[in-house]
Amino acid sequence: MKCLYLMLLTICMGLAGCQHVSPHLQQPAPQPMMDAYSEPVPASFSSIKQQRPVIALVLGSGGARGYAHIGVIQVLEQNGIRPDFIVGTSAGSIVGSIYASGKNASELRDIALNMKVGDVREITLDKKGFFDGKKVEDYVNQQVNDTPLEKMKIPMYVVATELKNGTETIFNKGNTGQAVRASISIPSMFVPTKIQDKEYVDGGLVSPVPVEVAKKLGADIIIAVDILAQPVHTETTNMWGLFNQNINIMQNRLAHEELKHADIVIQPELYEKAHIFDVKEREATMQAGARAAEKKLNDIQTALELRQTELQAQQR
């Protein structure tokens, strides 16, 4: 059961009690930002560059370890560091979307500590998986007050994987909960999320810490939070452990390359958790995120000052 719980990843991430989304509310399905990488920097980011560096917060995948993202956000918030946009994969898409909607770190913490198993988990009988993910979608929409991605207070980009072609897709408009549902849909566990006749699965398959997305969107400073499980700490004496280890090795390889392009990498000291719904474990994981962020504050300030000087020199 330990490994099965761990594999539930993002649905257990740390969200509060579920209320059903109003049945009359109809939101457009998320539209893939298919040519995001070829488009110029968004106008809003260009205007920011005239004043200061554009800061991107990149929140990676990692299941229950995603509670650590909240601790990181708390420390950044306390030190006046606010991202201009957020890019999230899997667990990072849940925390990032709720934060982007206007919730502060304290509210995120309360949401995490009050989440219950039944709020986000349901079992279904389907040949493509045994979790449907609809409860996650509804839950996230309830937490963000049904705010679509394009109306977030902080621009939010959710990374998912298009199943048929295995391509990275970035959602930045439409139904927030549905985009997150796509981003957390672990193949063979979750039924793929269908959006406009295409099926999407976990964004962590192609970009577990999506630094490249932030870079191509025009970030001057990229703060990346890496919460991936380290293979050395994974139990491999059983089938589930071996399954986890295969994923861990793959994701760490992918993340290693992307993290080279981050200005700041925050890596909380995290290990596999015994029970993802254990409140004490949630608290400890958030604290690990906060400790790791505190250690990087001087580096963040140095990077900001250096980039500010560079931008001023370019404008002369």
JSON list of C-alpha atoms in Angstrom, two decimals, residues 52-131:
[
{"chain": "A", "resi": 52, "resn": "ARG", "atom": "CA", "xyz": [13.28, 44.82, -13.94]},
{"chain": "A", "resi": 53, "resn": "PRO", "atom": "CA", "xyz": [14.02, 41.14, -14.64]},
{"chain": "A", "resi": 54, "resn": "VAL", "atom": "CA", "xyz": [11.09, 38.85, -15.40]},
{"chain": "A", "resi": 55, "resn": "ILE", "atom": "CA", "xyz": [10.94, 36.12, -12.76]},
{"chain": "A", "resi": 56, "resn": "ALA", "atom": "CA", "xyz": [9.58, 32.65, -13.51]},
{"chain": "A", "resi": 57, "resn": "LEU", "atom": "CA", "xyz": [8.77, 30.10, -10.81]},
{"chain": "A", "resi": 58, "resn": "VAL", "atom": "CA", "xyz": [9.00, 26.54, -12.13]},
{"chain": "A", "resi": 59, "resn": "LEU", "atom": "CA", "xyz": [7.30, 23.89, -9.99]},
{"chain": "A", "resi": 60, "resn": "GLY", "atom": "CA", "xyz": [8.20, 20.31, -10.85]},
{"chain": "A", "resi": 61, "resn": "SER", "atom": "CA", "xyz": [6.49, 16.96, -10.56]},
{"chain": "A", "resi": 62, "resn": "GLY", "atom": "CA", "xyz": [6.88, 14.67, -7.58]},
{"chain": "A", "resi": 63, "resn": "GLY", "atom": "CA", "xyz": [3.57, 13.49, -6.13]},
{"chain": "A", "resi": 64, "resn": "ALA", "atom": "CA", "xyz": [3.20, 13.86, -2.37]},
{"chain": "A", "resi": 65, "resn": "ARG", "atom": "CA", "xyz": [6.54, 15.66, -2.28]},
{"chain": "A", "resi": 66, "resn": "GLY", "atom": "CA", "xyz": [4.64, 18.52, -3.91]},
{"chain": "A", "resi": 67, "resn": "TYR", "atom": "CA", "xyz": [3.78, 19.81, -0.45]},
{"chain": "A", "resi": 68, "resn": "ALA", "atom": "CA", "xyz": [7.33, 21.19, -0.47]},
{"chain": "A", "resi": 69, "resn": "HIS", "atom": "CA", "xyz": [6.32, 23.69, -3.16]},
{"chain": "A", "resi": 70, "resn": "ILE", "atom": "CA", "xyz": [4.16, 25.41, -0.55]},
{"chain": "A", "resi": 71, "resn": "GLY", "atom": "CA", "xyz": [7.11, 25.86, 1.80]},
{"chain": "A", "resi": 72, "resn": "VAL", "atom": "CA", "xyz": [9.17, 27.35, -1.03]},
{"chain": "A", "resi": 73, "resn": "ILE", "atom": "CA", "xyz": [6.39, 29.78, -1.93]},
{"chain": "A", "resi": 74, "resn": "GLN", "atom": "CA", "xyz": [6.07, 30.79, 1.73]},
{"chain": "A", "resi": 75, "resn": "VAL", "atom": "CA", "xyz": [9.74, 31.78, 1.97]},
{"chain": "A", "resi": 76, "resn": "LEU", "atom": "CA", "xyz": [9.71, 33.62, -1.36]},
{"chain": "A", "resi": 77, "resn": "GLU", "atom": "CA", "xyz": [6.58, 35.49, -0.32]},
{"chain": "A", "resi": 78, "resn": "GLN", "atom": "CA", "xyz": [8.05, 36.46, 3.05]},
{"chain": "A", "resi": 79, "resn": "ASN", "atom": "CA", "xyz": [11.06, 37.93, 1.27]},
{"chain": "A", "resi": 80, "resn": "GLY", "atom": "CA", "xyz": [9.10, 39.91, -1.29]},
{"chain": "A", "resi": 81, "resn": "ILE", "atom": "CA", "xyz": [9.93, 37.63, -4.22]},
{"chain": "A", "resi": 82, "resn": "ARG", "atom": "CA", "xyz": [6.86, 37.27, -6.43]},
{"chain": "A", "resi": 83, "resn": "PRO", "atom": "CA", "xyz": [7.01, 35.46, -9.77]},
{"chain": "A", "resi": 84, "resn": "ASP", "atom": "CA", "xyz": [5.80, 37.16, -12.92]},
{"chain": "A", "resi": 85, "resn": "PHE", "atom": "CA", "xyz": [4.59, 33.81, -14.21]},
{"chain": "A", "resi": 86, "resn": "ILE", "atom": "CA", "xyz": [4.49, 30.18, -13.12]},
{"chain": "A", "resi": 87, "resn": "VAL", "atom": "CA", "xyz": [5.11, 26.96, -15.03]},
{"chain": "A", "resi": 88, "resn": "GLY", "atom": "CA", "xyz": [3.96, 23.74, -13.39]},
{"chain": "A", "resi": 89, "resn": "THR", "atom": "CA", "xyz": [4.05, 20.04, -14.15]},
{"chain": "A", "resi": 90, "resn": "SER", "atom": "CA", "xyz": [1.97, 17.41, -12.37]},
{"chain": "A", "resi": 91, "resn": "ALA", "atom": "CA", "xyz": [2.12, 18.18, -8.61]},
{"chain": "A", "resi": 92, "resn": "GLY", "atom": "CA", "xyz": [3.55, 21.58, -9.50]},
{"chain": "A", "resi": 93, "resn": "SER", "atom": "CA", "xyz": [0.54, 22.33, -11.68]},
{"chain": "A", "resi": 94, "resn": "ILE", "atom": "CA", "xyz": [-1.80, 21.89, -8.70]},
{"chain": "A", "resi": 95, "resn": "VAL", "atom": "CA", "xyz": [0.11, 24.13, -6.30]},
{"chain": "A", "resi": 96, "resn": "GLY", "atom": "CA", "xyz": [0.99, 26.60, -9.04]},
{"chain": "A", "resi": 97, "resn": "SER", "atom": "CA", "xyz": [-2.59, 27.00, -10.26]},
{"chain": "A", "resi": 98, "resn": "ILE", "atom": "CA", "xyz": [-4.01, 27.59, -6.80]},
{"chain": "A", "resi": 99, "resn": "TYR", "atom": "CA", "xyz": [-1.25, 30.07, -5.98]},
{"chain": "A", "resi": 100, "resn": "ALA", "atom": "CA", "xyz": [-1.69, 31.81, -9.34]},
{"chain": "A", "resi": 101, "resn": "SER", "atom": "CA", "xyz": [-5.40, 32.26, -8.64]},
{"chain": "A", "resi": 102, "resn": "GLY", "atom": "CA", "xyz": [-4.63, 34.60, -5.78]},
{"chain": "A", "resi": 103, "resn": "LYS", "atom": "CA", "xyz": [-4.16, 32.38, -2.74]},
{"chain": "A", "resi": 104, "resn": "ASN", "atom": "CA", "xyz": [-1.21, 33.27, -0.50]},
{"chain": "A", "resi": 105, "resn": "ALA", "atom": "CA", "xyz": [1.20, 30.87, 1.17]},
{"chain": "A", "resi": 106, "resn": "SER", "atom": "CA", "xyz": [-0.79, 30.73, 4.40]},
{"chain": "A", "resi": 107, "resn": "GLU", "atom": "CA", "xyz": [-3.94, 29.82, 2.51]},
{"chain": "A", "resi": 108, "resn": "LEU", "atom": "CA", "xyz": [-2.05, 27.17, 0.54]},
{"chain": "A", "resi": 109, "resn": "ARG", "atom": "CA", "xyz": [-0.84, 25.68, 3.80]},
{"chain": "A", "resi": 110, "resn": "ASP", "atom": "CA", "xyz": [-4.37, 25.54, 5.24]},
{"chain": "A", "resi": 111, "resn": "ILE", "atom": "CA", "xyz": [-5.66, 23.93, 2.06]},
{"chain": "A", "resi": 112, "resn": "ALA", "atom": "CA", "xyz": [-2.93, 21.30, 2.26]},
{"chain": "A", "resi": 113, "resn": "LEU", "atom": "CA", "xyz": [-3.50, 20.43, 5.89]},
{"chain": "A", "resi": 114, "resn": "ASN", "atom": "CA", "xyz": [-7.28, 20.15, 5.50]},
{"chain": "A", "resi": 115, "resn": "MET", "atom": "CA", "xyz": [-7.35, 17.91, 2.42]},
{"chain": "A", "resi": 116, "resn": "LYS", "atom": "CA", "xyz": [-9.03, 14.54, 2.88]},
{"chain": "A", "resi": 117, "resn": "VAL", "atom": "CA", "xyz": [-8.73, 11.34, 0.88]},
{"chain": "A", "resi": 118, "resn": "GLY", "atom": "CA", "xyz": [-12.27, 11.46, -0.45]},
{"chain": "A", "resi": 119, "resn": "ASP", "atom": "CA", "xyz": [-11.90, 15.02, -1.67]},
{"chain": "A", "resi": 120, "resn": "VAL", "atom": "CA", "xyz": [-9.81, 14.07, -4.69]},
{"chain": "A", "resi": 121, "resn": "ARG", "atom": "CA", "xyz": [-9.77, 10.31, -5.04]},
{"chain": "A", "resi": 122, "resn": "GLU", "atom": "CA", "xyz": [-12.22, 8.04, -6.79]},
{"chain": "A", "resi": 123, "resn": "ILE", "atom": "CA", "xyz": [-11.84, 4.61, -8.36]},
{"chain": "A", "resi": 124, "resn": "THR", "atom": "CA", "xyz": [-13.24, 3.77, -11.77]},
{"chain": "A", "resi": 125, "resn": "LEU", "atom": "CA", "xyz": [-13.36, 0.66, -13.94]},
{"chain": "A", "resi": 126, "resn": "ASP", "atom": "CA", "xyz": [-11.74, 1.41, -17.27]},
{"chain": "A", "resi": 127, "resn": "LYS", "atom": "CA", "xyz": [-9.31, -0.49, -19.45]},
{"chain": "A", "resi": 128, "resn": "LYS", "atom": "CA", "xyz": [-7.05, 2.60, -19.57]},
{"chain": "A", "resi": 129, "resn": "GLY", "atom": "CA", "xyz": [-6.72, 3.16, -15.83]},
{"chain": "A", "resi": 130, "resn": "PHE", "atom": "CA", "xyz": [-8.38, 2.88, -12.44]},
{"chain": "A", "resi": 131, "resn": "PHE", "atom": "CA", "xyz": [-8.53, 6.57, -11.50]}
]
